[in-house]
Coordinates of C-alpha atoms (C1' of nucleotides) in Angstrom, one line a residue:
Chain A
M1 CA -47.2 -152.3 48.7
A2 CA -43.6 -153.3 49.3
G3 CA -41.2 -150.4 49.7
T4 CA -38.4 -149.6 47.3
A5 CA -35.0 -150.9 48.3
F6 CA -32.6 -148.4 49.7
E7 CA -30.0 -150.0 47.5
E8 CA -31.7 -148.6 44.4
L9 CA -31.4 -145.1 45.9
C10 CA -27.7 -145.8 46.5
M11 CA -27.2 -146.8 42.9
L12 CA -29.0 -143.7 41.7
C13 CA -26.6 -141.6 43.8
E14 CA -23.6 -143.4 42.4
T15 CA -24.9 -142.6 38.9
L16 CA -25.6 -138.9 39.9
A17 CA -22.0 -138.6 41.1
K18 CA -20.7 -139.8 37.7
T19 CA -23.1 -137.6 35.6
P20 CA -21.8 -134.1 35.1
S21 CA -24.7 -132.6 33.2
R22 CA -27.3 -131.0 35.4
N23 CA -30.1 -131.7 33.1
A24 CA -29.2 -135.4 33.0
K25 CA -29.0 -135.5 36.8
I26 CA -32.4 -133.9 37.1
E27 CA -33.8 -136.5 34.6
L28 CA -32.3 -139.4 36.4
A29 CA -33.6 -138.3 39.8
A30 CA -37.0 -137.5 38.4
R31 CA -37.4 -140.9 36.9
F32 CA -36.5 -142.5 40.2
L33 CA -38.9 -140.3 42.2
S34 CA -41.8 -141.0 39.9
K35 CA -41.4 -144.7 40.4
L36 CA -41.8 -144.5 44.2
N37 CA -44.8 -146.0 45.9
S38 CA -46.1 -143.7 48.6
P39 CA -46.0 -140.1 49.8
S40 CA -43.8 -141.1 52.8
E41 CA -41.4 -142.9 50.5
V42 CA -41.0 -139.9 48.3
S43 CA -40.4 -137.8 51.4
D44 CA -37.8 -140.1 52.7
A45 CA -36.1 -140.6 49.4
V46 CA -35.8 -136.8 48.7
R47 CA -34.3 -136.4 52.2
L48 CA -31.8 -139.3 51.7
I49 CA -30.8 -138.2 48.2
I50 CA -29.9 -134.6 49.1
G51 CA -28.8 -135.2 52.7
E52 CA -31.7 -133.3 54.1
A53 CA -32.3 -136.1 56.6
S54 CA -29.3 -135.1 58.7
K55 CA -30.5 -131.5 58.7
D56 CA -34.1 -132.3 59.4
F57 CA -33.4 -134.1 62.6
T58 CA -30.2 -133.8 64.6
L59 CA -28.4 -137.1 65.0
N60 CA -25.5 -135.9 67.2
L61 CA -23.3 -138.5 65.6
G62 CA -20.2 -137.4 63.7
Y63 CA -16.8 -138.4 62.7
S64 CA -15.6 -139.6 66.1
H65 CA -18.6 -141.9 66.7
L66 CA -18.5 -143.3 63.3
L67 CA -14.8 -144.2 63.8
K68 CA -15.7 -145.9 67.0
A69 CA -18.5 -147.9 65.4
L70 CA -16.3 -148.9 62.5
T71 CA -13.5 -150.0 64.8
N72 CA -15.8 -152.2 66.7
I73 CA -17.1 -153.8 63.5
T74 CA -14.0 -154.2 61.4
G75 CA -11.3 -153.9 64.0
V76 CA -9.7 -151.1 62.1
G77 CA -8.0 -148.5 64.3
E78 CA -7.7 -144.8 63.7
K79 CA -4.5 -145.3 61.8
G80 CA -6.0 -147.8 59.4
F81 CA -9.1 -145.6 59.0
L82 CA -7.0 -142.6 58.2
A83 CA -4.9 -144.6 55.7
E84 CA -8.0 -145.6 53.9
F85 CA -9.6 -142.2 54.2
G86 CA -6.5 -140.6 52.7
E87 CA -7.2 -142.6 49.5
T88 CA -10.4 -140.9 48.7
G89 CA -11.1 -138.1 51.1
D90 CA -14.7 -139.3 51.5
L91 CA -16.1 -140.8 54.7
G92 CA -18.9 -142.7 53.0
E93 CA -16.5 -144.2 50.5
T94 CA -14.1 -145.1 53.3
V95 CA -16.8 -147.0 55.1
R96 CA -17.6 -148.9 51.9
R97 CA -14.0 -149.9 51.3
L98 CA -13.4 -150.9 54.9
L99 CA -16.5 -153.1 55.0
E100 CA -15.6 -154.7 51.7
K101 CA -12.1 -155.5 52.9
G102 CA -13.5 -156.9 56.2
R103 CA -15.9 -159.1 54.2
R104 CA -17.8 -159.5 57.4
G105 CA -20.1 -156.7 56.5
V106 CA -20.9 -158.3 53.2
Q107 CA -21.6 -161.7 54.5
Q108 CA -23.8 -160.4 57.3
A109 CA -25.7 -158.3 54.9
L110 CA -26.6 -161.3 52.7
V111 CA -28.4 -162.9 55.6
F112 CA -30.9 -160.0 55.8
R113 CA -33.7 -158.8 53.5
R114 CA -32.6 -155.6 51.8
P115 CA -33.8 -152.6 53.8
T116 CA -36.3 -150.2 52.2
I117 CA -35.9 -146.5 51.9
G118 CA -38.5 -146.0 54.6
E119 CA -36.6 -148.3 57.0
V120 CA -33.3 -146.5 56.6
A121 CA -35.0 -143.2 57.2
G122 CA -36.7 -144.7 60.2
V123 CA -33.4 -145.8 61.7
L124 CA -31.9 -142.3 61.3
R125 CA -35.0 -140.9 62.9
E126 CA -34.7 -143.4 65.7
I127 CA -31.1 -142.4 66.3
A128 CA -32.1 -138.8 66.4
E129 CA -34.8 -139.3 69.0
I130 CA -32.5 -140.9 71.6
S131 CA -31.4 -138.5 74.3
G132 CA -30.5 -138.5 78.0
K133 CA -28.2 -140.6 80.0
G134 CA -26.5 -143.4 78.0
A135 CA -27.8 -141.9 74.8
M136 CA -24.4 -142.0 72.9
A137 CA -23.9 -145.7 73.8
K138 CA -27.4 -146.5 72.6
K139 CA -26.9 -144.5 69.4
L140 CA -23.6 -146.3 68.8
R141 CA -25.2 -149.7 69.3
I142 CA -27.9 -149.0 66.7
L143 CA -25.3 -147.6 64.3
E144 CA -23.1 -150.6 64.7
S145 CA -25.8 -153.2 64.3
Y146 CA -27.2 -151.4 61.3
L147 CA -23.9 -151.0 59.6
K148 CA -23.4 -154.7 60.0
R149 CA -26.6 -155.6 58.2
L150 CA -26.0 -153.2 55.3
T151 CA -24.0 -154.0 52.1
P152 CA -20.9 -151.9 51.7
L153 CA -22.7 -149.7 49.1
E154 CA -25.7 -149.2 51.4
A155 CA -23.4 -148.4 54.3
K156 CA -21.6 -145.8 52.2
Y157 CA -24.8 -143.8 51.7
F158 CA -26.1 -144.4 55.2
T159 CA -22.8 -142.9 56.4
K160 CA -23.1 -140.0 54.0
N161 CA -26.5 -139.2 55.4
L162 CA -25.2 -139.6 58.9
V163 CA -22.5 -137.0 58.4
G164 CA -24.4 -134.9 55.9
E165 CA -21.9 -135.0 53.1
I166 CA -23.5 -136.6 50.0
R167 CA -21.1 -135.0 47.5
H168 CA -22.7 -136.0 44.2
G169 CA -23.3 -132.5 42.9
F170 CA -27.1 -132.9 43.3
G171 CA -28.4 -130.5 45.9
E172 CA -31.6 -128.6 46.8
G173 CA -31.7 -126.6 43.6
L174 CA -31.6 -129.5 41.3
M175 CA -33.9 -131.6 43.5
E176 CA -36.5 -128.8 43.1
E177 CA -36.3 -129.3 39.4
A178 CA -36.4 -133.1 39.6
L179 CA -39.5 -133.0 41.8
A180 CA -41.2 -130.6 39.3
S181 CA -40.3 -133.0 36.5
A182 CA -41.4 -136.1 38.3
F183 CA -44.8 -134.8 39.3
Q184 CA -45.6 -132.5 36.4
A185 CA -45.4 -129.3 38.4
S186 CA -43.8 -126.1 37.4
P187 CA -40.3 -125.5 39.0
E188 CA -41.6 -122.2 40.2
A189 CA -44.5 -123.8 42.1
V190 CA -42.1 -126.4 43.7
R191 CA -39.7 -123.7 44.6
N192 CA -42.4 -121.6 46.1
A193 CA -43.7 -124.5 48.2
H194 CA -40.2 -125.2 49.3
M195 CA -39.7 -121.6 50.5
V196 CA -42.9 -121.8 52.6
V197 CA -42.7 -125.4 53.8
G198 CA -38.9 -125.4 54.5
S199 CA -38.3 -129.0 53.7
L200 CA -38.1 -130.5 50.2
G201 CA -38.9 -133.9 51.6
R202 CA -42.2 -132.5 52.7
V203 CA -42.9 -130.9 49.4
G204 CA -42.3 -134.2 47.7
E205 CA -44.7 -135.9 50.0
I206 CA -47.4 -133.3 49.2
L207 CA -46.8 -133.7 45.5
K208 CA -47.2 -137.5 45.7
E209 CA -50.2 -137.3 47.9
Q210 CA -52.2 -134.3 46.5
G211 CA -50.7 -133.7 43.1
A212 CA -49.1 -130.6 41.5
G213 CA -52.3 -128.5 41.8
S214 CA -52.1 -128.5 45.6
L215 CA -48.9 -126.4 45.5
Q216 CA -50.8 -123.3 44.5
S217 CA -52.3 -122.9 47.9
F218 CA -49.0 -122.6 49.7
T219 CA -48.1 -119.2 50.9
V220 CA -46.8 -117.6 54.0
K221 CA -48.9 -117.9 57.2
P222 CA -48.1 -116.9 60.7
L223 CA -46.4 -119.3 63.1
T224 CA -45.0 -121.3 60.2
P225 CA -41.5 -120.1 59.3
I226 CA -40.5 -119.3 55.7
R227 CA -37.0 -119.3 54.4
P228 CA -35.5 -115.8 54.6
M229 CA -34.7 -113.9 51.5
L230 CA -30.9 -113.6 50.9
A231 CA -28.6 -111.2 49.3
E232 CA -25.8 -111.4 46.7
P233 CA -22.4 -109.9 47.4
A234 CA -21.5 -106.8 45.3
Q235 CA -18.2 -105.1 45.3
T236 CA -19.1 -101.4 45.1
L237 CA -21.9 -99.0 45.6
R238 CA -21.6 -97.9 42.0
E239 CA -22.3 -101.5 40.9
A240 CA -25.4 -101.6 43.1
L241 CA -26.7 -98.3 41.8
E242 CA -26.2 -99.5 38.2
E243 CA -27.9 -102.8 38.9
H244 CA -30.9 -101.0 40.4
H245 CA -31.1 -98.5 37.5
G246 CA -29.9 -95.5 39.4
R247 CA -32.2 -95.7 42.4
T248 CA -31.7 -98.0 45.3
L249 CA -32.8 -98.4 48.9
L250 CA -29.8 -98.6 51.2
E251 CA -30.0 -100.1 54.7
Y252 CA -27.6 -100.7 57.5
K253 CA -26.1 -104.2 57.3
L254 CA -25.8 -105.0 61.0
D255 CA -23.5 -107.8 62.3
G256 CA -26.0 -109.8 64.2
A257 CA -28.3 -112.8 63.7
R258 CA -31.3 -113.0 61.4
V259 CA -34.7 -113.3 63.0
Q260 CA -38.2 -113.8 61.7
I261 CA -40.9 -112.8 64.2
H262 CA -44.4 -114.2 63.9
K263 CA -47.4 -113.0 65.7
H264 CA -50.8 -114.8 65.6
H265 CA -53.4 -113.4 67.9
S266 CA -51.5 -113.2 71.2
Q267 CA -48.9 -115.9 70.3
I268 CA -45.4 -114.9 69.3
K269 CA -42.7 -117.1 67.8
I270 CA -39.2 -116.2 66.6
F271 CA -37.3 -118.3 64.0
S272 CA -33.7 -118.3 62.9
R273 CA -32.2 -118.2 59.5
R274 CA -32.5 -122.0 59.2
L275 CA -36.0 -122.0 60.6
T276 CA -35.2 -123.3 64.1
E277 CA -37.2 -121.7 66.9
V278 CA -35.3 -119.3 69.1
T279 CA -38.3 -117.7 70.9
K280 CA -37.1 -118.9 74.4
S281 CA -33.7 -117.2 74.0
L282 CA -35.1 -113.7 73.2
P283 CA -37.8 -113.0 75.8
E284 CA -37.3 -109.2 75.5
I285 CA -38.0 -109.4 71.8
V286 CA -41.1 -111.3 72.4
E287 CA -42.3 -108.7 74.9
L288 CA -41.6 -106.0 72.4
A289 CA -43.4 -107.7 69.5
E290 CA -46.5 -108.0 71.7
T291 CA -46.7 -104.2 71.7
F292 CA -46.5 -103.9 67.9
R293 CA -49.7 -103.0 66.0
G294 CA -51.4 -105.8 64.1
E295 CA -53.1 -109.0 65.1
D296 CA -51.2 -111.2 62.7
F297 CA -47.9 -110.5 61.2
V298 CA -44.6 -111.9 60.0
V299 CA -41.6 -109.5 60.1
D300 CA -38.0 -110.0 59.2
G301 CA -35.0 -108.4 60.8
E302 CA -31.6 -108.7 62.5
V303 CA -31.0 -109.0 66.3
V304 CA -27.8 -107.5 67.6
A305 CA -26.2 -107.3 71.0
V306 CA -25.9 -103.8 72.4
D307 CA -24.1 -102.3 75.4
Q308 CA -25.8 -100.3 78.2
S309 CA -25.6 -97.1 76.1
G310 CA -27.1 -98.9 73.1
R311 CA -24.0 -99.2 71.0
V312 CA -23.8 -102.2 68.7
M313 CA -21.6 -104.9 70.1
P314 CA -19.5 -107.5 68.2
F315 CA -21.1 -110.5 66.6
Q316 CA -19.8 -112.9 69.3
E317 CA -21.9 -111.1 71.9
V318 CA -25.2 -111.7 70.3
M319 CA -24.2 -115.4 70.0
K320 CA -24.1 -115.6 73.7
R321 CA -27.8 -114.9 73.7
Y322 CA -29.1 -116.3 70.4
R323 CA -29.4 -120.0 71.1
R324 CA -29.2 -119.9 74.8
I325 CA -31.9 -121.8 76.7
I326 CA -30.1 -122.2 80.0
G327 CA -29.6 -119.0 82.1
V328 CA -31.6 -116.8 79.8
E329 CA -32.7 -114.5 82.6
E330 CA -29.1 -113.9 83.8
A331 CA -27.8 -113.3 80.3
L332 CA -30.7 -110.9 79.6
S333 CA -29.4 -108.1 81.7
R334 CA -25.7 -108.9 81.0
I335 CA -26.1 -108.8 77.2
P336 CA -29.1 -106.7 76.1
T337 CA -30.2 -107.1 72.5
R338 CA -32.0 -104.9 70.1
I339 CA -34.0 -105.7 67.0
F340 CA -33.7 -104.0 63.7
L341 CA -36.6 -104.9 61.4
F342 CA -36.4 -104.4 57.6
D343 CA -39.3 -106.3 56.1
I344 CA -42.8 -107.6 56.5
V345 CA -44.1 -110.5 54.6
Y346 CA -47.6 -111.0 56.1
L347 CA -50.1 -108.7 57.8
N348 CA -53.6 -109.4 59.1
G349 CA -54.5 -112.2 56.8
E350 CA -52.7 -111.0 53.8
P351 CA -49.4 -112.4 52.3
L352 CA -47.2 -109.5 51.1
L353 CA -44.5 -111.5 49.2
K354 CA -45.5 -110.0 45.9
K355 CA -45.8 -106.4 47.0
P356 CA -42.9 -104.1 46.2
L357 CA -40.4 -103.4 48.9
T358 CA -41.4 -99.8 49.1
E359 CA -45.0 -100.8 49.9
R360 CA -43.9 -103.5 52.4
R361 CA -41.7 -100.9 54.2
Q362 CA -44.6 -98.6 54.6
L363 CA -46.7 -101.3 56.1
L364 CA -43.8 -102.3 58.4
E365 CA -43.6 -98.7 59.6
K366 CA -47.3 -98.9 60.6
V367 CA -46.6 -102.1 62.6
A368 CA -43.4 -101.3 64.5
P369 CA -42.2 -98.0 66.0
Y370 CA -39.5 -96.2 64.1
E371 CA -36.7 -97.0 66.6
F372 CA -36.9 -100.7 65.8
L373 CA -36.6 -100.3 62.1
T374 CA -33.3 -100.7 60.2
P375 CA -32.2 -97.2 59.1
Q376 CA -32.9 -96.9 55.4
V377 CA -32.4 -94.2 52.8
E378 CA -33.1 -93.9 49.1
A379 CA -30.0 -93.2 47.1
S380 CA -30.0 -92.0 43.5
N381 CA -26.4 -91.0 43.2
L382 CA -23.0 -92.1 44.4
E383 CA -22.5 -89.2 46.8
E384 CA -25.6 -90.0 48.7
A385 CA -24.7 -93.7 48.8
E386 CA -21.2 -93.1 50.0
A387 CA -22.4 -90.8 52.8
F388 CA -24.8 -93.4 54.0
F389 CA -22.2 -96.1 53.8
E390 CA -19.8 -94.0 56.0
E391 CA -22.6 -93.4 58.5
A392 CA -23.3 -97.2 58.6
L393 CA -19.7 -98.0 59.3
K394 CA -19.6 -95.4 62.1
A395 CA -22.7 -97.1 63.6
G396 CA -20.8 -100.4 63.8
C397 CA -22.1 -102.1 60.7
E398 CA -20.4 -104.5 58.4
G399 CA -21.6 -102.4 55.4
V400 CA -24.9 -101.8 53.7
M401 CA -27.6 -103.6 51.9
A402 CA -28.8 -102.2 48.5
K403 CA -32.3 -103.2 47.7
R404 CA -34.3 -102.7 44.5
P405 CA -37.3 -100.6 45.4
S406 CA -39.7 -102.6 43.3
S407 CA -38.5 -106.0 44.4
P408 CA -40.8 -108.7 45.8
Y409 CA -39.8 -110.8 48.8
S410 CA -38.4 -114.0 47.3
P411 CA -37.9 -116.4 50.2
G412 CA -34.8 -118.5 50.2
R413 CA -33.4 -117.0 47.0
R414 CA -30.3 -115.1 46.5
G415 CA -30.5 -112.6 43.7
K416 CA -29.7 -109.2 42.5
H417 CA -32.7 -107.7 44.1
W418 CA -30.8 -107.5 47.3
L419 CA -27.1 -106.7 47.2
K420 CA -24.8 -106.6 50.2
I421 CA -21.8 -104.3 50.1
K422 CA -19.3 -104.9 52.8
R423 CA -16.5 -102.6 53.8
Q424 CA -13.1 -103.3 52.3
P425 CA -11.4 -106.2 53.9
E426 CA -8.4 -105.6 56.2
V427 CA -5.2 -107.1 55.1
L428 CA -2.2 -108.7 56.8
D429 CA 0.9 -110.5 55.4
L430 CA 1.1 -113.8 57.3
V431 CA 3.3 -116.9 57.2
I432 CA 2.1 -120.4 56.4
V433 CA 3.4 -122.6 59.3
A434 CA 1.4 -125.7 58.6
A435 CA -1.1 -127.1 56.1
Q436 CA -3.8 -129.7 56.2
Y437 CA -4.9 -132.2 53.5
G438 CA -8.4 -131.5 52.2
Y439 CA -11.6 -133.5 51.9
G440 CA -13.7 -134.5 48.9
Y441 CA -12.2 -133.4 45.6
R442 CA -9.3 -131.7 47.4
Y443 CA -8.2 -134.8 49.3
R444 CA -4.8 -135.0 47.6
W445 CA -3.9 -131.4 48.1
L446 CA -2.7 -129.4 51.1
S447 CA -5.6 -127.0 50.8
D448 CA -6.1 -125.6 54.3
Y449 CA -3.4 -123.3 55.7
Y450 CA -2.4 -122.3 59.2
L451 CA -1.6 -118.6 59.2
A452 CA 0.8 -117.0 61.6
A453 CA 2.0 -113.6 62.6
L454 CA 5.5 -112.8 63.8
N455 CA 5.9 -113.2 67.6
G456 CA 7.3 -110.3 69.5
G457 CA 7.6 -112.4 72.7
G458 CA 5.3 -114.4 74.9
G459 CA 3.9 -117.9 74.4
G460 CA 6.2 -120.7 75.3
G461 CA 4.0 -122.6 77.7
R462 CA 3.3 -126.3 77.4
P463 CA 1.6 -127.0 74.0
E464 CA -1.9 -128.1 74.5
T465 CA -3.5 -127.8 71.1
L466 CA -2.3 -128.5 67.6
P467 CA -1.6 -124.8 66.9
D468 CA 0.4 -124.6 70.1
Y469 CA 2.4 -127.6 69.0
I470 CA 3.1 -126.0 65.7
E471 CA 4.2 -122.8 67.4
A472 CA 6.4 -124.7 69.8
L473 CA 8.1 -126.6 66.9
H474 CA 9.0 -123.2 65.4
G475 CA 10.4 -122.1 68.7
W476 CA 7.4 -119.7 69.3
R477 CA 8.7 -117.4 66.6
F478 CA 5.3 -117.3 65.1
R479 CA 1.8 -117.2 66.5
V480 CA -1.2 -118.8 64.7
V481 CA -4.1 -116.4 64.2
G482 CA -6.3 -118.5 61.9
K483 CA -6.7 -121.0 59.1
T484 CA -8.0 -120.6 55.6
F485 CA -8.7 -122.7 52.6
K486 CA -10.1 -119.9 50.5
G487 CA -8.8 -117.6 47.8
L488 CA -6.5 -119.8 45.7
T489 CA -7.5 -121.6 42.4
N490 CA -7.1 -125.3 42.2
A491 CA -4.0 -124.9 40.1
E492 CA -2.5 -122.7 42.7
I493 CA -3.4 -125.1 45.5
E494 CA -1.8 -127.9 43.5
A495 CA 1.4 -125.9 43.0
L496 CA 1.5 -124.8 46.6
T497 CA 1.0 -128.4 47.8
E498 CA 4.2 -129.3 46.1
R499 CA 6.1 -126.4 47.5
L500 CA 4.8 -127.2 51.0
K501 CA 5.8 -130.8 50.8
G502 CA 9.3 -129.7 50.1
L503 CA 9.2 -127.7 53.3
A504 CA 7.7 -130.4 55.5
L505 CA 9.1 -130.8 59.0
E506 CA 6.7 -133.2 60.6
T507 CA 3.3 -134.8 59.9
V508 CA 0.6 -135.0 62.6
G509 CA -2.4 -136.9 61.3
R510 CA -3.5 -135.0 58.1
T511 CA -1.5 -131.9 59.1
V512 CA 1.9 -131.2 57.7
I513 CA 4.0 -128.7 59.7
V514 CA 6.3 -126.8 57.4
R515 CA 9.4 -124.6 57.5
P516 CA 8.0 -121.1 57.8
E517 CA 9.0 -119.6 54.4
I518 CA 5.9 -118.8 52.4
V519 CA 4.2 -115.5 53.0
V520 CA 0.7 -114.8 51.9
E521 CA -1.4 -111.7 51.8
V522 CA -4.6 -112.4 53.8
G523 CA -7.8 -110.5 53.6
F524 CA -10.3 -110.8 56.5
S525 CA -13.4 -109.0 57.8
N526 CA -12.5 -108.8 61.5
I527 CA -10.2 -109.7 64.3
Q528 CA -12.0 -111.5 67.2
P529 CA -10.8 -112.4 70.6
S530 CA -10.1 -116.1 70.4
P531 CA -10.6 -118.8 73.1
Q532 CA -9.1 -121.3 70.8
Y533 CA -5.7 -119.8 69.8
S534 CA -3.3 -119.3 72.6
C535 CA -2.2 -115.9 71.3
G536 CA -5.8 -114.7 72.0
Y537 CA -6.7 -113.5 68.5
A538 CA -8.4 -115.0 65.4
L539 CA -9.2 -113.7 62.0
R540 CA -12.8 -113.9 60.8
F541 CA -13.5 -114.8 57.2
A542 CA -9.9 -115.1 56.3
R543 CA -8.9 -115.7 52.6
I544 CA -5.7 -115.6 50.7
L545 CA -5.4 -112.6 48.3
R546 CA -2.1 -113.5 46.8
I547 CA 1.2 -115.3 47.6
R548 CA 3.9 -112.8 48.5
D549 CA 7.0 -114.5 47.1
D550 CA 8.6 -111.0 47.3
K551 CA 8.5 -111.2 51.1
K552 CA 10.6 -113.1 53.6
P553 CA 8.9 -114.5 56.7
E554 CA 10.8 -112.0 58.9
E555 CA 8.9 -109.3 56.9
A556 CA 5.5 -110.7 57.8
D557 CA 3.1 -108.7 60.0
S558 CA 3.6 -109.1 63.7
L559 CA 1.2 -110.1 66.5
D560 CA 1.6 -106.6 67.9
R561 CA 0.1 -105.3 64.6
V562 CA -2.7 -107.8 65.0
K563 CA -3.3 -106.5 68.5
Q564 CA -3.3 -102.9 67.3
L565 CA -5.8 -103.6 64.6
A566 CA -8.0 -105.4 67.1
S567 CA -8.0 -102.6 69.6
K568 CA -8.5 -99.9 67.0
K569 CA -11.7 -101.7 66.0
L570 CA -13.0 -101.5 69.5
E571 CA -12.5 -97.8 69.7
G572 CA -13.8 -97.2 66.2
Chain B
dA1 C1' -20.6 -130.7 90.6
dC2 C1' -17.3 -130.0 87.4
dT3 C1' -14.5 -130.6 82.9
dG4 C1' -13.6 -132.0 78.2
dA5 C1' -15.2 -133.8 73.9
dT6 C1' -18.4 -133.6 70.3
dG7 C1' -21.9 -131.8 67.5
dC8 C1' -24.6 -128.2 65.6
dG9 C1' -26.1 -123.7 64.0
dT10 C1' -24.8 -118.8 63.7
dC11 C1' -22.1 -115.7 60.9
Chain C
dG1 C1' -20.2 -116.8 56.1
dT2 C1' -16.5 -116.6 51.5
dC3 C1' -14.5 -118.4 47.6
dG4 C1' -13.6 -121.1 43.0
dG5 C1' -15.4 -123.9 39.5
dA6 C1' -18.7 -126.3 36.6
dC7 C1' -22.8 -126.3 34.0
Chain D
dG1 C1' -26.9 -116.7 36.4
dT2 C1' -27.2 -120.5 39.2
dC3 C1' -25.7 -124.2 41.8
dC4 C1' -22.6 -126.8 44.4
dG5 C1' -18.8 -128.2 47.4
dA6 C1' -14.9 -127.0 50.4
dC7 C1' -14.0 -125.3 54.5
dG8 C1' -13.1 -120.9 58.5
dA9 C1' -14.2 -119.1 64.1
dC10 C1' -17.3 -119.0 67.7
dG11 C1' -20.9 -120.1 71.5
dC12 C1' -24.2 -123.2 73.3
dA13 C1' -26.2 -127.8 74.6
dT14 C1' -25.5 -132.4 75.6
dC15 C1' -23.4 -136.3 77.2
dA16 C1' -19.4 -139.0 79.2
dG17 C1' -16.2 -139.4 82.6
dT18 C1' -14.4 -138.1 86.9

DNA sequence: ACTGATGCGTC
DNA sequence: GTCGGAC
DNA sequence: GTCCGACGACGCATCAGT
């Protein structure tokens, strides 16, 4: 049977982008999916529609290579490219327009038979599989020749899949619904299968091949990762207690990396939050898991870096271990890690997803020694909760988790069963020294802001990076400590854009350097040592709390204050 | 053998 | 990871 | 309540260029 044209999928996506109603989107996608010919076509289509393809296999092609390829095809330089990009803020749309202008793309495309969905997915897969010496050149050659044979519309969605920005408001959540509708399955069954299988494309394939009934058999099993359960943010402990009807289980929220440890007979595998395998990076955790009781299990936890005395180290430290595959042995002794387990979802042949948390915790305690469990208490009033929260902060945590005692383990879902309560953000008053035009729906606005502290002296070398250049232009009176795009409403961003344009000093690419006049109150979770900013510090999770029109730039916080806060944290 | 650019995955 | 906004 | 899109800093791996 002939495959379905990729062009049809592109037209669906165009329609999805124009359709605001979620139900209508689901209906459109479902109708499309149910028309497809084969399991593999459903799989490919699902991936290409929601941009799962670029996540499923790593292409190692991004903005720069795309620009190179496009320049080779159409002769447009970076300037022309940026000019066109500035019109829409969308890479895929930019490619479409440039090809249309060039005409060459169109005419070439007419020579060829229209590619099918399967062929397009195949090309992406082919690009992903290239590695080794000369890989980038090879990837570029394929990209170029393929862009040439595509129509502008096809090239638009090919590009979107390449860079992983589909931007039609139709993501995983709605695709689950669409698959359910297309193949007469219940959304819960599809969701459940997705949690266990990890890839929606694969779920679609199974649905087409074996029908809705086959989804029932999907459940957690060792050595196959499942999506980890997630938590929803909550502001206060009081809120958490109320949500959980006056009784909640509190746990340390450690600042590390999520791990899922599987044991099957003697084999151990460790998976990350996004289900990539990190077993090789954490040999000491593997060794430890071998000593746990139980033939088969799947446990969930957080791995953190610790110092020689066992104190929890900052997040950056654990990242030096987490995905390392070169020099693991050397790093092993330099940066020891420690595991804190908080859940178990499978034990000796039995899935535990539906069992209440309290029961799972009891089983976990039988599998792993106490010292490897995340500290947990039951709190039934605010005093108990607050005491535990303080204790958690003293131990170097970001805050606590509050979990409903009766809750099941819902893989991949974020809900009120698990709440995370972080400590209050720290606050600084900083100056906006430059701003960058946004992407997607924010492309017309200066939506991303360079934040700077007053300089007490220092700096003044030769500018090497854009932040350096900004600082130099301001006579090194300010030092950039981070960037943020968060915290303002669209209306505020729009208004701020106008103000900033009025303060413009110089434009570099999509960045506008401005007179340092606007002071903003910035909330953040942490100050980290920065290899990127020449002042040596950077804010983590910065967001604007409010614009401080009552403050002059001279009244902003100083870099010295930043340093003080950073060192206080280390002692804390 | 080393460095810088680029991409990806962690939070 | 956080945030605002749309459904 | 749920989903989506817009983007932050950082560390590691890989590849290209020298």
